[in-house]
mmCIF file of C-alpha atoms in Angstrom:
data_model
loop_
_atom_site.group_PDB
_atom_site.id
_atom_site.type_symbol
_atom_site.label_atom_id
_atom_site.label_comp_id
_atom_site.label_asym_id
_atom_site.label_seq_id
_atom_site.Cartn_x
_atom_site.Cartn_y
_atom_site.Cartn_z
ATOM 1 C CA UNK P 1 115.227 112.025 98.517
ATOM 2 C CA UNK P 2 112.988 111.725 95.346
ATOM 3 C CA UNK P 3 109.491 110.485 95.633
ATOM 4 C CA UNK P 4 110.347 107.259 94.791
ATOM 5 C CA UNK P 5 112.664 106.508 97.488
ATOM 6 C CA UNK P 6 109.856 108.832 99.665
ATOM 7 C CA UNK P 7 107.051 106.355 98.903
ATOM 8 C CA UNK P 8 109.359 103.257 98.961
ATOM 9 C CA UNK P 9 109.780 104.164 102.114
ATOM 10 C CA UNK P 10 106.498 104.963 103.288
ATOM 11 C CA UNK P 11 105.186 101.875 102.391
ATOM 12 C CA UNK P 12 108.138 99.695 104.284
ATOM 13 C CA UNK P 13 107.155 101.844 107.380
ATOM 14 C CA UNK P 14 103.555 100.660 107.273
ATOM 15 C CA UNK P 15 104.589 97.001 106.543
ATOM 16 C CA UNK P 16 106.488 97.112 109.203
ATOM 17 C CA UNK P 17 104.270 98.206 111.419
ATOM 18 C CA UNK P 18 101.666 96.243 110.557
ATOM 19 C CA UNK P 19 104.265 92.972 110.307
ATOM 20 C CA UNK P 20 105.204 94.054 114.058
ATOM 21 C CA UNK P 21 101.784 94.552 115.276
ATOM 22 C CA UNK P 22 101.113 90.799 113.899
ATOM 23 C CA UNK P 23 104.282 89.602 115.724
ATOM 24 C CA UNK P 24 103.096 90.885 119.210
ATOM 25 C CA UNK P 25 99.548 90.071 118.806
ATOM 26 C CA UNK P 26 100.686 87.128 118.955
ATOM 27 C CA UNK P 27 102.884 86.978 121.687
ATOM 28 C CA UNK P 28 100.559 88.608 123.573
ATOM 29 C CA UNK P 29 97.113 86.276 122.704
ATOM 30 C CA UNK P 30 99.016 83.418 121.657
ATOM 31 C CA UNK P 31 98.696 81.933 118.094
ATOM 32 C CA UNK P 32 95.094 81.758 117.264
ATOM 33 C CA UNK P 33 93.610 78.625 117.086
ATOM 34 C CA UNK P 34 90.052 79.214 115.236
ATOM 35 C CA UNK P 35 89.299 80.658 111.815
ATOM 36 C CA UNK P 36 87.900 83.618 113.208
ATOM 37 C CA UNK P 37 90.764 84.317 115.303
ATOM 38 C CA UNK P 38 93.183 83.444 112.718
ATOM 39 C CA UNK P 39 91.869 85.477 109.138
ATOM 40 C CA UNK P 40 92.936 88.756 111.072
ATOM 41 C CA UNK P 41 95.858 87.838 112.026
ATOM 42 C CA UNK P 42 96.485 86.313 108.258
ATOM 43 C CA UNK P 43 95.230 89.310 106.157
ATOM 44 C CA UNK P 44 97.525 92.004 108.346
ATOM 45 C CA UNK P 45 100.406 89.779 108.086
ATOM 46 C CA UNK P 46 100.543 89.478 104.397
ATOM 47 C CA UNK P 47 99.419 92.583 103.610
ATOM 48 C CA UNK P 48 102.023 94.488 105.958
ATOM 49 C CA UNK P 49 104.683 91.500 104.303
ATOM 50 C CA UNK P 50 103.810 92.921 100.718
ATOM 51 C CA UNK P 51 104.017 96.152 102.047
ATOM 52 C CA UNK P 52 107.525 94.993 103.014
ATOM 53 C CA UNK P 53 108.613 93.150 100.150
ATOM 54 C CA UNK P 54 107.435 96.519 97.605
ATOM 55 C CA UNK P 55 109.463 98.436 99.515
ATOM 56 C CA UNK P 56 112.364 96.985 99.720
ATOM 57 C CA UNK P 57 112.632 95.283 96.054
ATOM 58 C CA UNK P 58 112.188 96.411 92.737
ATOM 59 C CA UNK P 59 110.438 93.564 91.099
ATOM 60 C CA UNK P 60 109.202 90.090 92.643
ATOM 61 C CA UNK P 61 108.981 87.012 90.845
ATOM 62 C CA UNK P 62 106.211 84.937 90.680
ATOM 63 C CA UNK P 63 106.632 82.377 88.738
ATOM 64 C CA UNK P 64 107.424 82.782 84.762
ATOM 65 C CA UNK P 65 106.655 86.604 85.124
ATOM 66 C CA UNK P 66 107.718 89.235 87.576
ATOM 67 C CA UNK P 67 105.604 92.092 89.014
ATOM 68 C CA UNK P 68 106.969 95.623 89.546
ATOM 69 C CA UNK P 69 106.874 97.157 93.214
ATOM 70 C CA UNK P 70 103.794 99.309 92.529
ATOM 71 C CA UNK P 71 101.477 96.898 92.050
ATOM 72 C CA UNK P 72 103.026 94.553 94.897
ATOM 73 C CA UNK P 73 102.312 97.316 97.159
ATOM 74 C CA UNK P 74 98.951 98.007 95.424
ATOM 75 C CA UNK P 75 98.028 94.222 96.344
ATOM 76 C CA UNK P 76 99.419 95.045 100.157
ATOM 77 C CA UNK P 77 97.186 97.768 100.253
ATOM 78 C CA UNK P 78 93.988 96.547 98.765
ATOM 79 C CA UNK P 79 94.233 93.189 101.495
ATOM 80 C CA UNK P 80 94.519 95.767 104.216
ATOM 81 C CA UNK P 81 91.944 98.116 103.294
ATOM 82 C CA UNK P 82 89.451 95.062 102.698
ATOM 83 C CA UNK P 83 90.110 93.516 105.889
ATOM 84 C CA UNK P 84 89.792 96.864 107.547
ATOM 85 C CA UNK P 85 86.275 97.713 106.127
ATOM 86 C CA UNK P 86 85.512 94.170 107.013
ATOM 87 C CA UNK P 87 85.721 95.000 110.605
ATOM 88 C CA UNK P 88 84.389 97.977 110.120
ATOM 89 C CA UNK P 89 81.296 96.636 109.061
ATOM 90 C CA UNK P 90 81.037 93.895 111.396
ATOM 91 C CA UNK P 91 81.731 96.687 113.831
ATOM 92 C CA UNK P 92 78.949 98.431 112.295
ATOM 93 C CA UNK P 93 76.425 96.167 112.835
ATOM 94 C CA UNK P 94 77.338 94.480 116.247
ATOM 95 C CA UNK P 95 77.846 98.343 117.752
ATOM 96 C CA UNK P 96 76.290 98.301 120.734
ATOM 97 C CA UNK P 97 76.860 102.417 122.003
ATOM 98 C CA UNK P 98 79.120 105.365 120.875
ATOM 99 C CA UNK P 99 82.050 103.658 121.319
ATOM 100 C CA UNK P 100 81.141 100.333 118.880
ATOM 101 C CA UNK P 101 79.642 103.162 116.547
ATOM 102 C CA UNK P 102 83.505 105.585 116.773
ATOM 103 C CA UNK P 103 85.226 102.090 116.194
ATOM 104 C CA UNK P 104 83.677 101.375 113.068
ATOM 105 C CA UNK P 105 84.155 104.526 111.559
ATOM 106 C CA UNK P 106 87.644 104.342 112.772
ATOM 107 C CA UNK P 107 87.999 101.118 110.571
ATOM 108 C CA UNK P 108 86.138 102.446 107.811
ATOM 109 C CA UNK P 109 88.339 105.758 107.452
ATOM 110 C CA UNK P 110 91.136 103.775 107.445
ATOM 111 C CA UNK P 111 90.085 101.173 105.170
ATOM 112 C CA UNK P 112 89.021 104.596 102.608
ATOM 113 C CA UNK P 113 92.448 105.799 102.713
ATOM 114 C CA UNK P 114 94.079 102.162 101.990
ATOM 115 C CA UNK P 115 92.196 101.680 99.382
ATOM 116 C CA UNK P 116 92.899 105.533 97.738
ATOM 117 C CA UNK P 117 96.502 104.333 98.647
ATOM 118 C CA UNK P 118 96.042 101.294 96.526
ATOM 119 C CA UNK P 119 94.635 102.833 93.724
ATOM 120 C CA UNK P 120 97.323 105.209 93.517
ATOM 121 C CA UNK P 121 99.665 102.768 93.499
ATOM 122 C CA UNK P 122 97.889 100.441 90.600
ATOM 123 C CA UNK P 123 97.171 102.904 88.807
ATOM 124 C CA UNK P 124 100.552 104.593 88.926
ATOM 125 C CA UNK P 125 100.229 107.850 89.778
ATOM 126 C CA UNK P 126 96.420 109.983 90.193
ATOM 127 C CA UNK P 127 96.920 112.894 92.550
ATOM 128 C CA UNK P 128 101.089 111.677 93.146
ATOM 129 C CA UNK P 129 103.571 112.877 90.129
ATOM 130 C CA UNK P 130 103.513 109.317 88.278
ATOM 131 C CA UNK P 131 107.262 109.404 88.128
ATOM 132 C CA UNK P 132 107.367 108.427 91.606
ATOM 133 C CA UNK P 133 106.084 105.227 90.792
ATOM 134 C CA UNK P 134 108.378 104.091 88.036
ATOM 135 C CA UNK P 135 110.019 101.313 87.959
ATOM 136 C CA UNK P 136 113.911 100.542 86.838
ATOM 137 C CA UNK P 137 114.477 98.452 84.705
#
């Protein structure tokens, strides 16, 4: 498997996950019916979608240009980690105990490692071999 196909791969995983996670949220809670229940709901459904869609094809079209997977995913990424260190801030400052204070550091280490994970994607290739990132024409 090259590290291409390795980080294709990776990144369908996590959309998938995330996708899923959306799906039985709301089976579970029902479909939210305020803006505050909603934008959660919304930002880890389209990021774990772009995840998806990065994964799984080479270049999306968007109107009279076309984007290339790594910066599809890079998007994917970046919504996640923003909406993660969202929470984690609101976490932050409504943590009432150890266990408000360990759930927003929870969110904030994950939103740090989306957002490295975005970078590297964007960017194409900082601490990954930039070849796994490339793009066929």
């Amino acid at each position: 498997m090259t590290d291409t196909e390795d980080v294709r791969r990776r990144l369908v995983g996590g959309g998938a996950i995330s996708a899923g996670g959306v799906v039985i949220l709301v089976v579970l809670a029902g479909v939210p019916t305020t803006p505050a229940e909603a934008i959660p709901v919304v930002w880890i459904g389209v990021g774990g979608v772009l995840l998806v869609l990065s994964g799984r094809l080479e270049r999306l079209s968007l109107g009279v240009t076309t984007v290339g997977w790594p910066r599809v995913g890079a998007v994917g990424l970046a919504i996640l980690a923003v909406g993660s260190s969202t929470v984690g801030f609101v976490q932050l400052l409504e943590a009432s105990g150890w266990f408000g204070l360990l759930n927003a550091v929870f969110a904030l280490g994950v939103a740090l490692i989306l957002a490295f994970g975005a970078l590297e994607c964007w960017f194409g290739g900082l601490q990954i071999d930039e070849d796994a990132f490339a793009v066929e024409e």
